[in-house]
Amino acid sequence: MVVKQQKTQLELAFGNEEEGETLGVIVRGTEATSAKSQTESSASTATLMEEVCERENLKTALRRVKGNKGGPGIDGMTVEQLREHLKENWPGLREELLSGTYRPRPVKRVEIPKPSGGVRKLGIPTVQDRFIQQAILQVLQPRWDPTFSEYSFGFRPGRSAHDAVAQAQEYVVEGYEWVVDIDLEKFFDRVNHDRLMAHVAKRVEDKRLLRMIRGYLNAGVMENGLLRPTDEGTPQGGPLSPLLSNLVLDELDQELERRGHLFARYADDCNIYVRSERAGYRVMESVSRFITKKLKLRVNHEKSSVRHVRQGQFLGFSFSLNKDGVVKRKIAPHALKRMKRRVRQLTRRAKGRSLTQVVEALTVYLRGWRGYFGFCETPSMLHHLDAWIRRRLRAYMWKQWKRSKVRYRRLRALGLDHHLARITAGSNRGPWAMSRNKGMNIAVRKAFFDALGLPRLEPQ
């Protein structure tokens, strides 16, 4: 009888999932609920683990873990194998969760390059632990998120980096033209576990869930075949990490609001806006002292700064101010350099790559880039970038054609008249110079790249 009940529960939890079902409107695996600061619900939190193990919650968690994809953890299990694994092992796993005896596995350490240089260390949990963390996140986030500051934008439902930049722009429009940019040194690696768990315990009564969260913090890291214990930090890579980091930094948000500061925070990137440079240094000193003494975190003084907004940047954007006081969002210089470096890599001539293959690779990158940086208010910059990318591709074509006879034949096939095609093909100038050549620009027009599917960055 017990076996039959377990089988029924298993089928209810995982037996009816539609293949390929995804939640297209979900951002970063979170609930699309309003994020407005308010008092936390007084509903009992002593039985949260039962909510974690509810059928619909588990089905949603499974869909999101599969949709987010990602590599395997230390056990080698892939997201494609997760559903079958759960169908076979869910009764025992559920019993461990409800009895409070489940023990998370260590995370796998991987390093990914940072856009600004260096590497970011991620801790990749096993797919089973990602599934459980996701199920926990779906129960905790709707309770916690409404209590967070309205000036916190990172990893929250219905909020984005664009919202944070727009909020910062509002401050600049109001005359707060100096920004205090505070950089937290290795924030995700420095979080004090005891302080974090004290914050969690104020919101969670369920002892099983408290042990589970503590278990994820202390699970350890597997690196180069060696297990290293973790006595501080929240490993980046698991679904719970962003929520826990917001919980830690909510204390900073509350302090900034109590002091009456105007700020916008996205994860550990916090900018405070003031009216003068002198006020900026005063705020930098006092807030840094609070972060160090109260939060037990470290401020990276080399990367922290007090700057006028013209010299600063926030989440890849900066602001321009004209004589009439109009404030516009523009792409920060370092973001432009990074973008151009990537385009150069994609359009560098490589053996065996056709123009179509190059454009396909560019298209994937440019669509993502445009989706984020298209939020700028400087279409002229996007226009210039479009023209520059087309030049890169014309230079690529010219290098591919190699000989004069081939160049003449290709230019004629593209509709160029005999006389101009002969003059153009006979030129001994380099590829970059020829990308601006009259004949090449007449033969290889914008419409040519449009037909190949190359996206334009400038709004049409």
JSON list of N, CA, C and O in Angstrom, two decimals, residues 71-89:
[
{"chain": "A", "resi": 71, "resn": "GLY", "atom": "N", "xyz": [25.58, 23.38, -17.21]},
{"chain": "A", "resi": 71, "resn": "GLY", "atom": "CA", "xyz": [26.38, 22.16, -17.21]},
{"chain": "A", "resi": 71, "resn": "GLY", "atom": "C", "xyz": [26.13, 21.29, -15.99]},
{"chain": "A", "resi": 71, "resn": "GLY", "atom": "O", "xyz": [25.47, 21.70, -15.03]},
{"chain": "A", "resi": 72, "resn": "PRO", "atom": "N", "xyz": [26.64, 20.07, -16.00]},
{"chain": "A", "resi": 72, "resn": "PRO", "atom": "CA", "xyz": [26.48, 19.15, -14.88]},
{"chain": "A", "resi": 72, "resn": "PRO", "atom": "C", "xyz": [27.34, 19.55, -13.69]},
{"chain": "A", "resi": 72, "resn": "PRO", "atom": "O", "xyz": [28.33, 20.28, -13.84]},
{"chain": "A", "resi": 73, "resn": "GLY", "atom": "N", "xyz": [26.96, 19.04, -12.50]},
{"chain": "A", "resi": 73, "resn": "GLY", "atom": "CA", "xyz": [27.76, 19.26, -11.31]},
{"chain": "A", "resi": 73, "resn": "GLY", "atom": "C", "xyz": [28.81, 18.17, -11.16]},
{"chain": "A", "resi": 73, "resn": "GLY", "atom": "O", "xyz": [29.21, 17.54, -12.14]},
{"chain": "A", "resi": 74, "resn": "ILE", "atom": "N", "xyz": [29.22, 17.91, -9.91]},
{"chain": "A", "resi": 74, "resn": "ILE", "atom": "CA", "xyz": [30.30, 16.96, -9.69]},
{"chain": "A", "resi": 74, "resn": "ILE", "atom": "C", "xyz": [29.91, 15.52, -10.01]},
{"chain": "A", "resi": 74, "resn": "ILE", "atom": "O", "xyz": [30.78, 14.67, -10.23]},
{"chain": "A", "resi": 75, "resn": "ASP", "atom": "N", "xyz": [28.58, 15.23, -10.05]},
{"chain": "A", "resi": 75, "resn": "ASP", "atom": "CA", "xyz": [28.15, 13.86, -10.33]},
{"chain": "A", "resi": 75, "resn": "ASP", "atom": "C", "xyz": [28.01, 13.58, -11.83]},
{"chain": "A", "resi": 75, "resn": "ASP", "atom": "O", "xyz": [27.74, 12.44, -12.23]},
{"chain": "A", "resi": 76, "resn": "GLY", "atom": "N", "xyz": [28.15, 14.61, -12.66]},
{"chain": "A", "resi": 76, "resn": "GLY", "atom": "CA", "xyz": [28.08, 14.42, -14.11]},
{"chain": "A", "resi": 76, "resn": "GLY", "atom": "C", "xyz": [26.68, 14.34, -14.68]},
{"chain": "A", "resi": 76, "resn": "GLY", "atom": "O", "xyz": [26.52, 14.21, -15.90]},
{"chain": "A", "resi": 77, "resn": "MET", "atom": "N", "xyz": [25.65, 14.40, -13.86]},
{"chain": "A", "resi": 77, "resn": "MET", "atom": "CA", "xyz": [24.28, 14.31, -14.36]},
{"chain": "A", "resi": 77, "resn": "MET", "atom": "C", "xyz": [23.91, 15.58, -15.12]},
{"chain": "A", "resi": 77, "resn": "MET", "atom": "O", "xyz": [24.17, 16.68, -14.66]},
{"chain": "A", "resi": 78, "resn": "THR", "atom": "N", "xyz": [23.28, 15.42, -16.29]},
{"chain": "A", "resi": 78, "resn": "THR", "atom": "CA", "xyz": [22.86, 16.56, -17.10]},
{"chain": "A", "resi": 78, "resn": "THR", "atom": "C", "xyz": [21.39, 16.89, -16.83]},
{"chain": "A", "resi": 78, "resn": "THR", "atom": "O", "xyz": [20.65, 16.08, -16.26]},
{"chain": "A", "resi": 79, "resn": "VAL", "atom": "N", "xyz": [20.97, 18.07, -17.29]},
{"chain": "A", "resi": 79, "resn": "VAL", "atom": "CA", "xyz": [19.57, 18.46, -17.08]},
{"chain": "A", "resi": 79, "resn": "VAL", "atom": "C", "xyz": [18.63, 17.55, -17.87]},
{"chain": "A", "resi": 79, "resn": "VAL", "atom": "O", "xyz": [17.47, 17.35, -17.47]},
{"chain": "A", "resi": 80, "resn": "GLU", "atom": "N", "xyz": [19.12, 16.99, -18.98]},
{"chain": "A", "resi": 80, "resn": "GLU", "atom": "CA", "xyz": [18.29, 16.07, -19.76]},
{"chain": "A", "resi": 80, "resn": "GLU", "atom": "C", "xyz": [18.01, 14.78, -19.01]},
{"chain": "A", "resi": 80, "resn": "GLU", "atom": "O", "xyz": [16.99, 14.12, -19.24]},
{"chain": "A", "resi": 81, "resn": "GLN", "atom": "N", "xyz": [18.88, 14.42, -18.08]},
{"chain": "A", "resi": 81, "resn": "GLN", "atom": "CA", "xyz": [18.71, 13.18, -17.32]},
{"chain": "A", "resi": 81, "resn": "GLN", "atom": "C", "xyz": [17.91, 13.39, -16.03]},
{"chain": "A", "resi": 81, "resn": "GLN", "atom": "O", "xyz": [17.55, 12.43, -15.36]},
{"chain": "A", "resi": 82, "resn": "LEU", "atom": "N", "xyz": [17.64, 14.64, -15.69]},
{"chain": "A", "resi": 82, "resn": "LEU", "atom": "CA", "xyz": [17.05, 14.94, -14.38]},
{"chain": "A", "resi": 82, "resn": "LEU", "atom": "C", "xyz": [15.66, 14.34, -14.21]},
{"chain": "A", "resi": 82, "resn": "LEU", "atom": "O", "xyz": [15.35, 13.75, -13.17]},
{"chain": "A", "resi": 83, "resn": "ARG", "atom": "N", "xyz": [14.82, 14.46, -15.21]},
{"chain": "A", "resi": 83, "resn": "ARG", "atom": "CA", "xyz": [13.44, 14.00, -15.06]},
{"chain": "A", "resi": 83, "resn": "ARG", "atom": "C", "xyz": [13.38, 12.49, -14.79]},
{"chain": "A", "resi": 83, "resn": "ARG", "atom": "O", "xyz": [12.65, 12.04, -13.88]},
{"chain": "A", "resi": 84, "resn": "GLU", "atom": "N", "xyz": [14.11, 11.71, -15.55]},
{"chain": "A", "resi": 84, "resn": "GLU", "atom": "CA", "xyz": [14.12, 10.26, -15.32]},
{"chain": "A", "resi": 84, "resn": "GLU", "atom": "C", "xyz": [14.71, 9.92, -13.95]},
{"chain": "A", "resi": 84, "resn": "GLU", "atom": "O", "xyz": [14.25, 9.02, -13.27]},
{"chain": "A", "resi": 85, "resn": "HIS", "atom": "N", "xyz": [15.74, 10.68, -13.57]},
{"chain": "A", "resi": 85, "resn": "HIS", "atom": "CA", "xyz": [16.33, 10.46, -12.24]},
{"chain": "A", "resi": 85, "resn": "HIS", "atom": "C", "xyz": [15.31, 10.69, -11.14]},
{"chain": "A", "resi": 85, "resn": "HIS", "atom": "O", "xyz": [15.22, 9.92, -10.18]},
{"chain": "A", "resi": 86, "resn": "LEU", "atom": "N", "xyz": [14.52, 11.75, -11.28]},
{"chain": "A", "resi": 86, "resn": "LEU", "atom": "CA", "xyz": [13.52, 12.05, -10.25]},
{"chain": "A", "resi": 86, "resn": "LEU", "atom": "C", "xyz": [12.40, 11.01, -10.25]},
{"chain": "A", "resi": 86, "resn": "LEU", "atom": "O", "xyz": [11.88, 10.65, -9.18]},
{"chain": "A", "resi": 87, "resn": "LYS", "atom": "N", "xyz": [12.01, 10.53, -11.41]},
{"chain": "A", "resi": 87, "resn": "LYS", "atom": "CA", "xyz": [10.96, 9.51, -11.46]},
{"chain": "A", "resi": 87, "resn": "LYS", "atom": "C", "xyz": [11.38, 8.25, -10.71]},
{"chain": "A", "resi": 87, "resn": "LYS", "atom": "O", "xyz": [10.57, 7.59, -10.07]},
{"chain": "A", "resi": 88, "resn": "GLU", "atom": "N", "xyz": [12.67, 7.95, -10.75]},
{"chain": "A", "resi": 88, "resn": "GLU", "atom": "CA", "xyz": [13.16, 6.74, -10.08]},
{"chain": "A", "resi": 88, "resn": "GLU", "atom": "C", "xyz": [13.46, 6.97, -8.60]},
{"chain": "A", "resi": 88, "resn": "GLU", "atom": "O", "xyz": [13.33, 6.04, -7.79]},
{"chain": "A", "resi": 89, "resn": "ASN", "atom": "N", "xyz": [13.84, 8.20, -8.24]},
{"chain": "A", "resi": 89, "resn": "ASN", "atom": "CA", "xyz": [14.36, 8.42, -6.89]},
{"chain": "A", "resi": 89, "resn": "ASN", "atom": "C", "xyz": [13.53, 9.38, -6.04]},
{"chain": "A", "resi": 89, "resn": "ASN", "atom": "O", "xyz": [13.91, 9.64, -4.88]}
]
